[in-house]
Coordinates of C-alpha atoms and ligand atoms in Angstrom, one line a residue:
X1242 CA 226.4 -99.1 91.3
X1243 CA 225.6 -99.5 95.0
X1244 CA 229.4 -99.3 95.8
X1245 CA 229.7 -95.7 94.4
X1246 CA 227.6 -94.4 97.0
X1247 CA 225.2 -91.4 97.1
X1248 CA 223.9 -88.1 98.5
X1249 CA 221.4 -89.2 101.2
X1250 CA 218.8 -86.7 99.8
X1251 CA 218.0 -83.8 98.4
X1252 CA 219.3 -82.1 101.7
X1253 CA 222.8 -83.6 101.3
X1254 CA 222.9 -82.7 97.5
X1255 CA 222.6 -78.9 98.5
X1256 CA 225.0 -78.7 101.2
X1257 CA 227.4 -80.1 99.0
X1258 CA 227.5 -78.3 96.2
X1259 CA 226.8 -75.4 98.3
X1260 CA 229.6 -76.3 99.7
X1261 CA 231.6 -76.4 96.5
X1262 CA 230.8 -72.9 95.4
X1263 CA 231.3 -71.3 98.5
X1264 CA 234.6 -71.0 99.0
X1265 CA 237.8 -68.5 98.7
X1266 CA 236.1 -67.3 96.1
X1267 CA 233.3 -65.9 98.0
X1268 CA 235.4 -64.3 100.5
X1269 CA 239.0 -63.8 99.2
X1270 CA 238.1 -62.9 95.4
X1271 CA 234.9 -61.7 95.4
X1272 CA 235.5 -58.8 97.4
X1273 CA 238.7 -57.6 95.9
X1274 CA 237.0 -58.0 92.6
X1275 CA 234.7 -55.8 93.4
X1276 CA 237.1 -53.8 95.4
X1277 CA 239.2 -53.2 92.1
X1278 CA 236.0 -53.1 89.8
X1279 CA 233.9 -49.5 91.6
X1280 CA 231.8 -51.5 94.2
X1281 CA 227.9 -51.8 93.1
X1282 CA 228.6 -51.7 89.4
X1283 CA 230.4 -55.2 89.7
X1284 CA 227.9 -56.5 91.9
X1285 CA 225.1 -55.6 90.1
X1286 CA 226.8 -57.4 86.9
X1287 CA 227.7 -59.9 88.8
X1288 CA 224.1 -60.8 89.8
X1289 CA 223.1 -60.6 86.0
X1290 CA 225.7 -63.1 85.2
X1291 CA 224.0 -65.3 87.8
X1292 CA 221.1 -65.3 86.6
X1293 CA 221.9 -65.3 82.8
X1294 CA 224.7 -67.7 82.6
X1295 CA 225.3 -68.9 86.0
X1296 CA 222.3 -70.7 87.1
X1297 CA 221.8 -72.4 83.3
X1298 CA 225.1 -73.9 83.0
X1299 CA 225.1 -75.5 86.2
X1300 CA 221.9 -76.9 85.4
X1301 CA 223.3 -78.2 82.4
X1302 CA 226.7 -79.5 84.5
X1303 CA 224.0 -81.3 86.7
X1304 CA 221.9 -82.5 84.5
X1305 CA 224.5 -84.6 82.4
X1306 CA 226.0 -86.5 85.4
X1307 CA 223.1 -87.4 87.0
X1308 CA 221.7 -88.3 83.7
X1309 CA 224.7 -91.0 83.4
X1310 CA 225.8 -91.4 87.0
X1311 CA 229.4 -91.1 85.9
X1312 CA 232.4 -89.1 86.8
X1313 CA 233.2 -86.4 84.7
X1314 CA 235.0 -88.7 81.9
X1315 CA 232.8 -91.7 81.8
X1316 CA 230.3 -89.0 81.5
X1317 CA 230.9 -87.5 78.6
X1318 CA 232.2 -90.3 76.6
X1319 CA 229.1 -92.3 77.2
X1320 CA 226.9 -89.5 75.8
X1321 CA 229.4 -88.2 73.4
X1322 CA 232.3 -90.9 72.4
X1323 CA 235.8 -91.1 72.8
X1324 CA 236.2 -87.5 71.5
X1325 CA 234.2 -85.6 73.7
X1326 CA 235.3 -88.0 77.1
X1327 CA 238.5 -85.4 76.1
X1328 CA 236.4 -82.6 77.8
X1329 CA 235.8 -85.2 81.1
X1330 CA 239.6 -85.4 81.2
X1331 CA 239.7 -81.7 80.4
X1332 CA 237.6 -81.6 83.8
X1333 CA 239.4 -83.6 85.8
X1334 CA 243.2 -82.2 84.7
X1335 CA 241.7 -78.7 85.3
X1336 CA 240.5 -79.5 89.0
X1337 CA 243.7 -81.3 89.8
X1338 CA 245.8 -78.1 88.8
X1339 CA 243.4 -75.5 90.3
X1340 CA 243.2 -77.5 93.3
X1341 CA 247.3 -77.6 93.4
X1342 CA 247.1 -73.8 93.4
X1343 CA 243.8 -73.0 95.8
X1344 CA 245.1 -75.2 98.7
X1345 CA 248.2 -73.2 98.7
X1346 CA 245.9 -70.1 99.0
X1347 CA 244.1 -72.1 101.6
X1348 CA 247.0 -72.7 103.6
X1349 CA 247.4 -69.3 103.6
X1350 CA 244.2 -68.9 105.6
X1351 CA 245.1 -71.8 107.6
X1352 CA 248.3 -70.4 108.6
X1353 CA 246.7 -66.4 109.6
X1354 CA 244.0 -68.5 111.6
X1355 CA 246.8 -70.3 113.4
X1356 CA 249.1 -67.3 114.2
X1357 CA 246.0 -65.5 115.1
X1358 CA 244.9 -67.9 117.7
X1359 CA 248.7 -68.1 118.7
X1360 CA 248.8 -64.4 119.6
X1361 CA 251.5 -64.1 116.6
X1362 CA 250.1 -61.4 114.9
X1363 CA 249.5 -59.1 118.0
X1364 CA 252.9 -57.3 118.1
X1365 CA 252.7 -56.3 113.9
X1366 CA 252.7 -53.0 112.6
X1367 CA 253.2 -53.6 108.5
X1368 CA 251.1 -56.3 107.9
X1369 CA 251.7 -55.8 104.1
X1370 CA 255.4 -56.7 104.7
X1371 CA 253.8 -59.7 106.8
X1372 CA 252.2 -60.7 104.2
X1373 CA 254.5 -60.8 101.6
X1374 CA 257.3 -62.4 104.3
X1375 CA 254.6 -64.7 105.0
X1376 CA 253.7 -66.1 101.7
X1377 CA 257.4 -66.3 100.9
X1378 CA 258.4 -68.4 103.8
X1379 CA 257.6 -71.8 102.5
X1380 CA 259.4 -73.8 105.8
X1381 CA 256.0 -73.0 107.3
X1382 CA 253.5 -72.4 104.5
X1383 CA 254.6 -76.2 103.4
X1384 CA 253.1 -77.7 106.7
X1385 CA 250.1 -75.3 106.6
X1386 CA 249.4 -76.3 103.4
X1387 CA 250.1 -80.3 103.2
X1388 CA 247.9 -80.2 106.6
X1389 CA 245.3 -78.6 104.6
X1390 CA 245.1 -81.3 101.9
X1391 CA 246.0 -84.0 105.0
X1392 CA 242.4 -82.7 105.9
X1393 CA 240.7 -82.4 102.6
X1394 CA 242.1 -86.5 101.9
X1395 CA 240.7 -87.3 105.1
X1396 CA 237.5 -86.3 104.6
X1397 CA 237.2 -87.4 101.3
X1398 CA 238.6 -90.9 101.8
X1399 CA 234.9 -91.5 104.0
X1400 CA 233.3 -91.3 100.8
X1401 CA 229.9 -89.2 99.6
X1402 CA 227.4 -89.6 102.4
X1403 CA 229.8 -90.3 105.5
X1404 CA 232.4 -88.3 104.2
X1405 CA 231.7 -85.0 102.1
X1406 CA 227.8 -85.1 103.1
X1407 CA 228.8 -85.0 107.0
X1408 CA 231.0 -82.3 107.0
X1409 CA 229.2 -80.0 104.5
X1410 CA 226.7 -80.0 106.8
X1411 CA 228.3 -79.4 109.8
X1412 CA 230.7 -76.8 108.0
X1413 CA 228.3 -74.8 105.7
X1414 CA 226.0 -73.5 108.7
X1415 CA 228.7 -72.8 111.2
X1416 CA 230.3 -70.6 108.3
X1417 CA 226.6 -69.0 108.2
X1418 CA 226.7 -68.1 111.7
X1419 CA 230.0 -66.6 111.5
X1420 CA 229.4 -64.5 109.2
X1421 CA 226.4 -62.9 110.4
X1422 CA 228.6 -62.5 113.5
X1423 CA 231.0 -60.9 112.1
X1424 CA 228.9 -58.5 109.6
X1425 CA 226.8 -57.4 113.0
X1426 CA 230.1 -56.3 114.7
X1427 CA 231.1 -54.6 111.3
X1428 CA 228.0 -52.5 110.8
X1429 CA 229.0 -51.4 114.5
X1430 CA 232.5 -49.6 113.4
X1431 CA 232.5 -45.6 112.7
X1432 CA 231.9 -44.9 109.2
X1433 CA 230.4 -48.4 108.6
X1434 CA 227.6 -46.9 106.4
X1435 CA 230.2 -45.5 103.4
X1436 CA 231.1 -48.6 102.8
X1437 CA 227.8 -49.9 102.7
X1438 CA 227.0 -47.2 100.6
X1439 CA 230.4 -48.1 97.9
X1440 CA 228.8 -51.7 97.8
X1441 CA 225.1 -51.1 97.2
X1442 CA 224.6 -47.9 95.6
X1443 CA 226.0 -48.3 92.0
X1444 CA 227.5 -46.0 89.7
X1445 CA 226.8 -46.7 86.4
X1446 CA 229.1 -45.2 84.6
X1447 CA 231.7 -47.6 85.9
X1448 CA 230.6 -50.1 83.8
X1449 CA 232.7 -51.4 80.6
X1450 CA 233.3 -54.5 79.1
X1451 CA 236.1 -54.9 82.0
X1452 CA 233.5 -55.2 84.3
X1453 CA 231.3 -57.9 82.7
X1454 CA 234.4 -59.8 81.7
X1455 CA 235.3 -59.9 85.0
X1456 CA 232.1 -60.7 86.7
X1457 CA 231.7 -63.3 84.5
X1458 CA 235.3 -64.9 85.2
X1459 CA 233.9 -64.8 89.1
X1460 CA 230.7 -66.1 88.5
X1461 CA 232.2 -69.0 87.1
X1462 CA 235.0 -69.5 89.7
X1463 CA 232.2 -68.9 92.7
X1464 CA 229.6 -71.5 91.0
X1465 CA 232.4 -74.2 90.4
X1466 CA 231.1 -74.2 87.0
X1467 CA 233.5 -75.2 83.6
X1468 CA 235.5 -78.1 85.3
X1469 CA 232.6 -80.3 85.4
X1470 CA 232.8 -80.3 89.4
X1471 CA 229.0 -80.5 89.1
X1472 CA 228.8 -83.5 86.8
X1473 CA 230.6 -85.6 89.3
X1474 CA 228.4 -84.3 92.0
X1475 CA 225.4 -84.8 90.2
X1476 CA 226.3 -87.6 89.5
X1477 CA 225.5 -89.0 92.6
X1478 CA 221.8 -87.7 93.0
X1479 CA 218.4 -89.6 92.9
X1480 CA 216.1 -89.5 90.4
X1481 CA 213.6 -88.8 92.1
X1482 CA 215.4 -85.0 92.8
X1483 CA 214.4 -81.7 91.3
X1484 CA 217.9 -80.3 89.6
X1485 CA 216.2 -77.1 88.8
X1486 CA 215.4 -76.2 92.3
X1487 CA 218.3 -77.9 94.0
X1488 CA 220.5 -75.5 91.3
X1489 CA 218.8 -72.7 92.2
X1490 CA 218.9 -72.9 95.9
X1491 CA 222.9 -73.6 95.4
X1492 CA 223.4 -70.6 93.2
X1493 CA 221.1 -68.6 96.0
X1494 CA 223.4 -69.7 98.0
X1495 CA 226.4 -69.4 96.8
X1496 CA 225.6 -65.4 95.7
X1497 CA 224.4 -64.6 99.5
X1498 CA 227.5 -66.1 100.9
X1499 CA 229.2 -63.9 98.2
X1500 CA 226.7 -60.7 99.4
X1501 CA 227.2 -61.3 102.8
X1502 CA 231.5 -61.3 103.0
X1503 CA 231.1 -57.5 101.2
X1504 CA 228.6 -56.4 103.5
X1505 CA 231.2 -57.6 106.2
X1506 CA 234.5 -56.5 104.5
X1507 CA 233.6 -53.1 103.2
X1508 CA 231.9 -51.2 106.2
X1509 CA 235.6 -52.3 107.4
X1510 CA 237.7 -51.5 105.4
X1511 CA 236.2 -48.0 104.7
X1512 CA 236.2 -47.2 108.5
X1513 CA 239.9 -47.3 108.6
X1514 CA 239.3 -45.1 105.8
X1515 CA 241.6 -47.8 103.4
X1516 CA 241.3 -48.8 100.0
X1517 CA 239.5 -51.6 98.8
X1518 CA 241.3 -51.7 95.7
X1519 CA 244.0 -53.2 97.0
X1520 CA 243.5 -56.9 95.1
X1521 CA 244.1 -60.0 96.1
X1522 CA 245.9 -59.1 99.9
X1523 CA 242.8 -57.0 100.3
X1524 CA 241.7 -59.9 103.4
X1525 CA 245.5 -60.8 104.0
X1526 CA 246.7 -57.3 104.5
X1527 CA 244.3 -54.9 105.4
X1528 CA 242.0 -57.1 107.6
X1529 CA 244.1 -57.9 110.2
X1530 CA 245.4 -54.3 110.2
X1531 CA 241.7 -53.7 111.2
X1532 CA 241.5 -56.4 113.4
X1533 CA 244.8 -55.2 115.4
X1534 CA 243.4 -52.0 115.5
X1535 CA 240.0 -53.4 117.5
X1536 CA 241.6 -53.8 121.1
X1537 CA 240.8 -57.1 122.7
X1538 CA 238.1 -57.6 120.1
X1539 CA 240.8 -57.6 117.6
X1540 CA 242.0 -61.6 118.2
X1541 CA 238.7 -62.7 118.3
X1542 CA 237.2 -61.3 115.5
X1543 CA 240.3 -62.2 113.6
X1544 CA 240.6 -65.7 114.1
X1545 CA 236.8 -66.0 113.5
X1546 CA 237.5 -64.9 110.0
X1547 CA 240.1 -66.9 109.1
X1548 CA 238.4 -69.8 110.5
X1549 CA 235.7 -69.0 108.3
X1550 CA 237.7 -68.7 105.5
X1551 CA 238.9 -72.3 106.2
X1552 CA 235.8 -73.7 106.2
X1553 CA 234.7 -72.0 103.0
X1554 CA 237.9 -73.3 101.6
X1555 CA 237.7 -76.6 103.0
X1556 CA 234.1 -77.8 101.6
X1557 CA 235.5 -76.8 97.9
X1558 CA 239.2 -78.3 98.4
X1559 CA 236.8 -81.7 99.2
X1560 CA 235.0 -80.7 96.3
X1561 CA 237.8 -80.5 93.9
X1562 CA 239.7 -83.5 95.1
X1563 CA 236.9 -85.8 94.4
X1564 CA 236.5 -84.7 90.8
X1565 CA 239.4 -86.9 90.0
X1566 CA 238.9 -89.4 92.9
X1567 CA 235.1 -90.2 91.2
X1568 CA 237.3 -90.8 88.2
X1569 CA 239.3 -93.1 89.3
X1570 CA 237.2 -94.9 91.8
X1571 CA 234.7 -95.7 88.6
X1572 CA 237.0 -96.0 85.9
X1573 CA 240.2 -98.2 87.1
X1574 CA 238.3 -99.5 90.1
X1575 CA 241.1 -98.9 92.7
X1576 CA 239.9 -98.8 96.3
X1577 CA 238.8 -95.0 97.2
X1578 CA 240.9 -95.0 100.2
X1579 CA 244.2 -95.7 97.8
X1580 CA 242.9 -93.6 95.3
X1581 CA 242.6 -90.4 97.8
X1582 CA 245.5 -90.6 99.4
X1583 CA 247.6 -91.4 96.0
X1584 CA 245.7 -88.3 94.4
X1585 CA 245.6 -85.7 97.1
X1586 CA 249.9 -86.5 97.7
X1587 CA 250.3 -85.5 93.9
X1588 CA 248.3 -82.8 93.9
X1589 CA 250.2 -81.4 96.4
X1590 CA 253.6 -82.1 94.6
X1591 CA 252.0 -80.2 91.4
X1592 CA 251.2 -77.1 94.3
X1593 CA 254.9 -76.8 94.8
X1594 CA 256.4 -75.1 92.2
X1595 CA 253.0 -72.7 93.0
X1596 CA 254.0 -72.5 96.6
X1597 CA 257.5 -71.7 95.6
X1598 CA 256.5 -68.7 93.0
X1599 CA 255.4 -66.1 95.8
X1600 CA 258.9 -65.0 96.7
X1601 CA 260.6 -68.0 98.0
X1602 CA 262.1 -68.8 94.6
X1603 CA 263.1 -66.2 91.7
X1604 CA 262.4 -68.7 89.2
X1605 CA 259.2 -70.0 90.3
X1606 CA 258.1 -66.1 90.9
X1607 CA 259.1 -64.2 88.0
X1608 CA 258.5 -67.7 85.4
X1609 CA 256.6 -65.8 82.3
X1610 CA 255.9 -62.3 81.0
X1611 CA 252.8 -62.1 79.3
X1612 CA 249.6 -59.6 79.6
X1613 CA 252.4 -56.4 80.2
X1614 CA 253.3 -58.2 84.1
X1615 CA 255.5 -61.1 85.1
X1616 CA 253.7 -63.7 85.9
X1617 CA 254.7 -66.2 88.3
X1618 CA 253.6 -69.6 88.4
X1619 CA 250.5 -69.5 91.0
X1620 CA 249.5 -66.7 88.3
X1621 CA 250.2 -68.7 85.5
X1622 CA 247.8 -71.6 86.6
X1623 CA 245.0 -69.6 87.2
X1624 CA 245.0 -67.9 84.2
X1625 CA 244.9 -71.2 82.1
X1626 CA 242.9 -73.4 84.8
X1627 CA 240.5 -70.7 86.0
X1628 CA 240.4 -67.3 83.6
X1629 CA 240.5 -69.1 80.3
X1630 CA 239.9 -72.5 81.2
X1631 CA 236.2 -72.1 83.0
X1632 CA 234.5 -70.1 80.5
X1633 CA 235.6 -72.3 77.7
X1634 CA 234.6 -75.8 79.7
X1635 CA 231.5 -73.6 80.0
X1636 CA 231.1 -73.6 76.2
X1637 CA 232.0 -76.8 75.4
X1638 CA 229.7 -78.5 78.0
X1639 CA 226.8 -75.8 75.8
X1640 CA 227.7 -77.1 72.8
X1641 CA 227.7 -80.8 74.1
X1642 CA 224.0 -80.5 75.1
X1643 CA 223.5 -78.7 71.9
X1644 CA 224.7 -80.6 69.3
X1645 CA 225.5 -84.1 70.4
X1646 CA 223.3 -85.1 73.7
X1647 CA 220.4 -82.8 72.0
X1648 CA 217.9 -80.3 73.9
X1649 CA 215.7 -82.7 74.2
X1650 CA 217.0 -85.4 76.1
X1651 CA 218.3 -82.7 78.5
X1652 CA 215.0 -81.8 79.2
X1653 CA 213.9 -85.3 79.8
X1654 CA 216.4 -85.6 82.4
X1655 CA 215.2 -82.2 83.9
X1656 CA 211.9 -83.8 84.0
X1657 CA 212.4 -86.5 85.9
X1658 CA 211.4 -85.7 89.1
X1659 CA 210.1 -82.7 88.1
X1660 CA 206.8 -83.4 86.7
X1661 CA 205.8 -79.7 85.9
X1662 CA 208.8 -78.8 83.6
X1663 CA 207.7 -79.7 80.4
X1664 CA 206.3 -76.9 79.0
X1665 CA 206.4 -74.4 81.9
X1666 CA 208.9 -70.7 81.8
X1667 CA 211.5 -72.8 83.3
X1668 CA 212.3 -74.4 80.6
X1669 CA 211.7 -72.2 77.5
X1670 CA 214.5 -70.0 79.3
X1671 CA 216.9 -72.9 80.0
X1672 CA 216.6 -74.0 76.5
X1673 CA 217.1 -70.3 75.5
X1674 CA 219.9 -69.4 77.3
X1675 CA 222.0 -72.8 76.6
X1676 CA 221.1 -72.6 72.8
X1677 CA 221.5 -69.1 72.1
X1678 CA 222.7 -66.9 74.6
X1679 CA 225.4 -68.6 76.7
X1680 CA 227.0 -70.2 73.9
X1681 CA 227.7 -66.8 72.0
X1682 CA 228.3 -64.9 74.9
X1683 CA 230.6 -67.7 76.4
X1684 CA 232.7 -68.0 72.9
X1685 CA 233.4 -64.7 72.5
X1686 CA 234.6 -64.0 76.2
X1687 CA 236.9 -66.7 75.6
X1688 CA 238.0 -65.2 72.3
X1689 CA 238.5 -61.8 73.9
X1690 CA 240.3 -63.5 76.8
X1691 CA 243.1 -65.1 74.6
X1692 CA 243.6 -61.8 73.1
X1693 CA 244.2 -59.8 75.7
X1694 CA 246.0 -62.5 78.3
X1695 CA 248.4 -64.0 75.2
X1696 CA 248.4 -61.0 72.2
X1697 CA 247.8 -58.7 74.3
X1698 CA 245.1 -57.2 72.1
X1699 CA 242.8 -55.6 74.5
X1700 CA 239.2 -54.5 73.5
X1701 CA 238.6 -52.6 77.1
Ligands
LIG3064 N1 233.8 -72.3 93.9 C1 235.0 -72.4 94.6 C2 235.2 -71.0 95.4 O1 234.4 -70.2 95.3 C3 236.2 -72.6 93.8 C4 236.0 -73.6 92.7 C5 236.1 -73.4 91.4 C6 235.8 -75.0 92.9 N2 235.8 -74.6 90.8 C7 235.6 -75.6 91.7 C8 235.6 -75.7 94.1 C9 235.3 -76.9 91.5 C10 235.2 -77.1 93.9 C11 235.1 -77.6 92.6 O2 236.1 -70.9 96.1

């Protein structure tokens, strides 16, 4: 087992995973989420969702890999048998496609953060015409986004501690610092305080069942949760750890970093007196019209926030590429290095046809029409991999620990090296939650979300 490595402690553990969940989700999708979804209202369901459903399953995620220090696969299968190693590979084929689609995203961010620092974004006036030019011109988006997995494969290929430990580290508290940064200058705009006010002060009555399903879609994308990311990283904790605090401190973590990009995007966006419905350009387009607009601020600030959106992107594009790396690695023994480089080329290659569907190519762009829209294919991957695919790898992995690894044996592994769980509220509320609660709630969001994506029978 020595070869497989490990997180050097509890300390590396967090940063990690931390690093996982924090990521476009935080600062692309969380805010126009809640843009599109009346401020507050989403935020304060989206904190419920943490807490309710969030925080349990990761625990559960966690627990089962560090319970068999396996990859998500070997997992499984030596818990469950053959049959339920199909939700490991499940996993593993779900990370390799979302991760096709996010690096494209990332390279996105990669390639504002580049023109920004280049000075080629000084002399626009329509930036939502740059953007859609800019996500249609594949000739650069293809080197933006193959040096973003170039990165990503590099990292990885150094393996847990030297590798993915390392650079969580370094990367998670300079994203931190930026951040703070940047929301201090933000509070300092005119008009800063309506925002504030459309983020934190609710209004009920803008909740429906849109809203919950929703928040519960982004709690799941934010946490890294359904695609058994967290298995393979647990997988390579001590014993001796506590996964009940270590999971909460990541979900604590996660939901600030999430917290923080709103109170830094909104008190923007509503002092140009924009929108911040304006979905998911809301950080491509109307950012950088703010940032142009800030005088010889306006560079700086700007190419601090796409390199923080880099970083964000970067810990989870390391974080997804090893899901199928620690597969391969444990199951077919291949070298890591080999295995890396072989995976995080194919990846890529599956990205294309993604790449390709945001204008460049007709057939790529308009590929499906389901859910009243055309979809193209970057769409189209999401939806399966990320809308319908997380919530159900949610409720499978509940029903795993439910009726085939058994309640009790998780809680064993939750108390070892935690000697004052057994018995304590901790876990009559895990127990609760993953037996009862998440379970029903999880099976029928994923019912309602194969009515309304593929029959388009819509309950809200
Ligand atoms: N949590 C990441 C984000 O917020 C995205 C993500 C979803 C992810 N599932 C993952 C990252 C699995 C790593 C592994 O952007």
């Amino acid at each position: 087992m020595a070869s497989r490595g490990n997180f050097s402690n509890r300390i590396g553990f967090i940063a990690a995973a931390a690093g996982s969940a924090v990521g476009l989700g935080n600062i692309w999708r969380f805010p126009y989420e809640t843009g599109e979804n009346g401020g507050a209202a989403f935020l304060l369901i989206y904190l419920i969702c943490m807490v309710l459903i969030g925080f349990p399953v990761m625990v559960g995620e966690i627990s089962i890999g560090r319970h068999t220090q396996l990859n998500a696969f070997g997992a499984y299968k030596k818990l469950g048998g053959q049959k339920w190693g199909l939700l490991g590979y499940w996993g593993i084929l779900s990370a390799i496609m979302f991760l096709s689609v996010y690096n494209v995203i990332a390279g996105w961010a990669f390639a504002y953060f580049i023109q920004i620092i280049g000075g080629l974004l000084a002399h626009t006036k329509d930036f939502g015409s740059h953007f859609t030019n800019q996500i249609a011109d594949v000739s650069d988006l293809f080197f933006y986004s193959l040096g973003f997995m170039a990165i990503t494969a590099f990292i990885v290929s150094r393996g847990i501690q030297k590798g993915i430990e390392t650079a969580s580290k370094v990367l998670m508290p300079a994203l931190f610092i930026m951040l703070l940064g940047l929301i201090g200058y933000s509070f300092t705009l005119p008009n800063a305080m309506d925002g504030v006010q459309y983020y934190l002060v609710p209004e009920l009555s803008e909740i429906t069942v849109k809203t919950v399903y929703d928040a519960l879609g982004q709690a799941f994308f934010s946490l890294s949760l359904g695609m058994a990311a967290l298995v393979t990283y647990g997988s390579y904790i001590s014993k001796n750890e506590n996964i009940v605090s270590s999971a909460a401190l990541v979900t604590i973590t996660d939901t600030a970093v999430a917290f923080l990009a709103g109170l830094l995007i909104f008190p923007m966006v509503f002092s140009q007196g924009l929108s911040p419905s304006e979905g998911p350009g809301l950080v491509f387009v109307v950012l950088p019209g703010i940032f142009a607009s800030l005088g010889l601020m306006g560079p700086i600030i700007g190419a601090l926030f796409f390199l923080l959106l880099c970083f964000a992107a970067l810990t989870s594009t390391i974080s997804l590429l090893e899901i199928p790396v620690t597969f391969l690695v444990d199951e077919k023994k291949f070298s890591r290095t080999k295995v890396v480089l072989g995976t995080a080329l194919l990846v890529f290659l599956i990205g294309i046809p993604s790449m390709l569907s945001q204008g460049a190519v007709d057939f790529f762009s308009n590929f499906l029409f389901y859910e009243g829209k055309t979809k193209a294919v970057l769409d189209i991957v999401f939806d399966i991999f990320s809308d319908v695919g997380l919530p159900l790898g949610g409720f499978l992995m509940t029903i795993f620990i439910i009726s085939k690894w058994k309640m009790k044996n998780f809680n064993q592994e939750l108390a070892t090296g935690n000697p004052t769980y057994m018995g304590s509220f901790m876990q009559k509320y895990l127990n609760f939650i993953l037996t009862y609660f998440a379970p029903a709630f999880l099976g029928i969001m994923f019912v309602l979300t194969i009515l309304k994506k593929f029959f388009d029978i819509s309950f809200f």
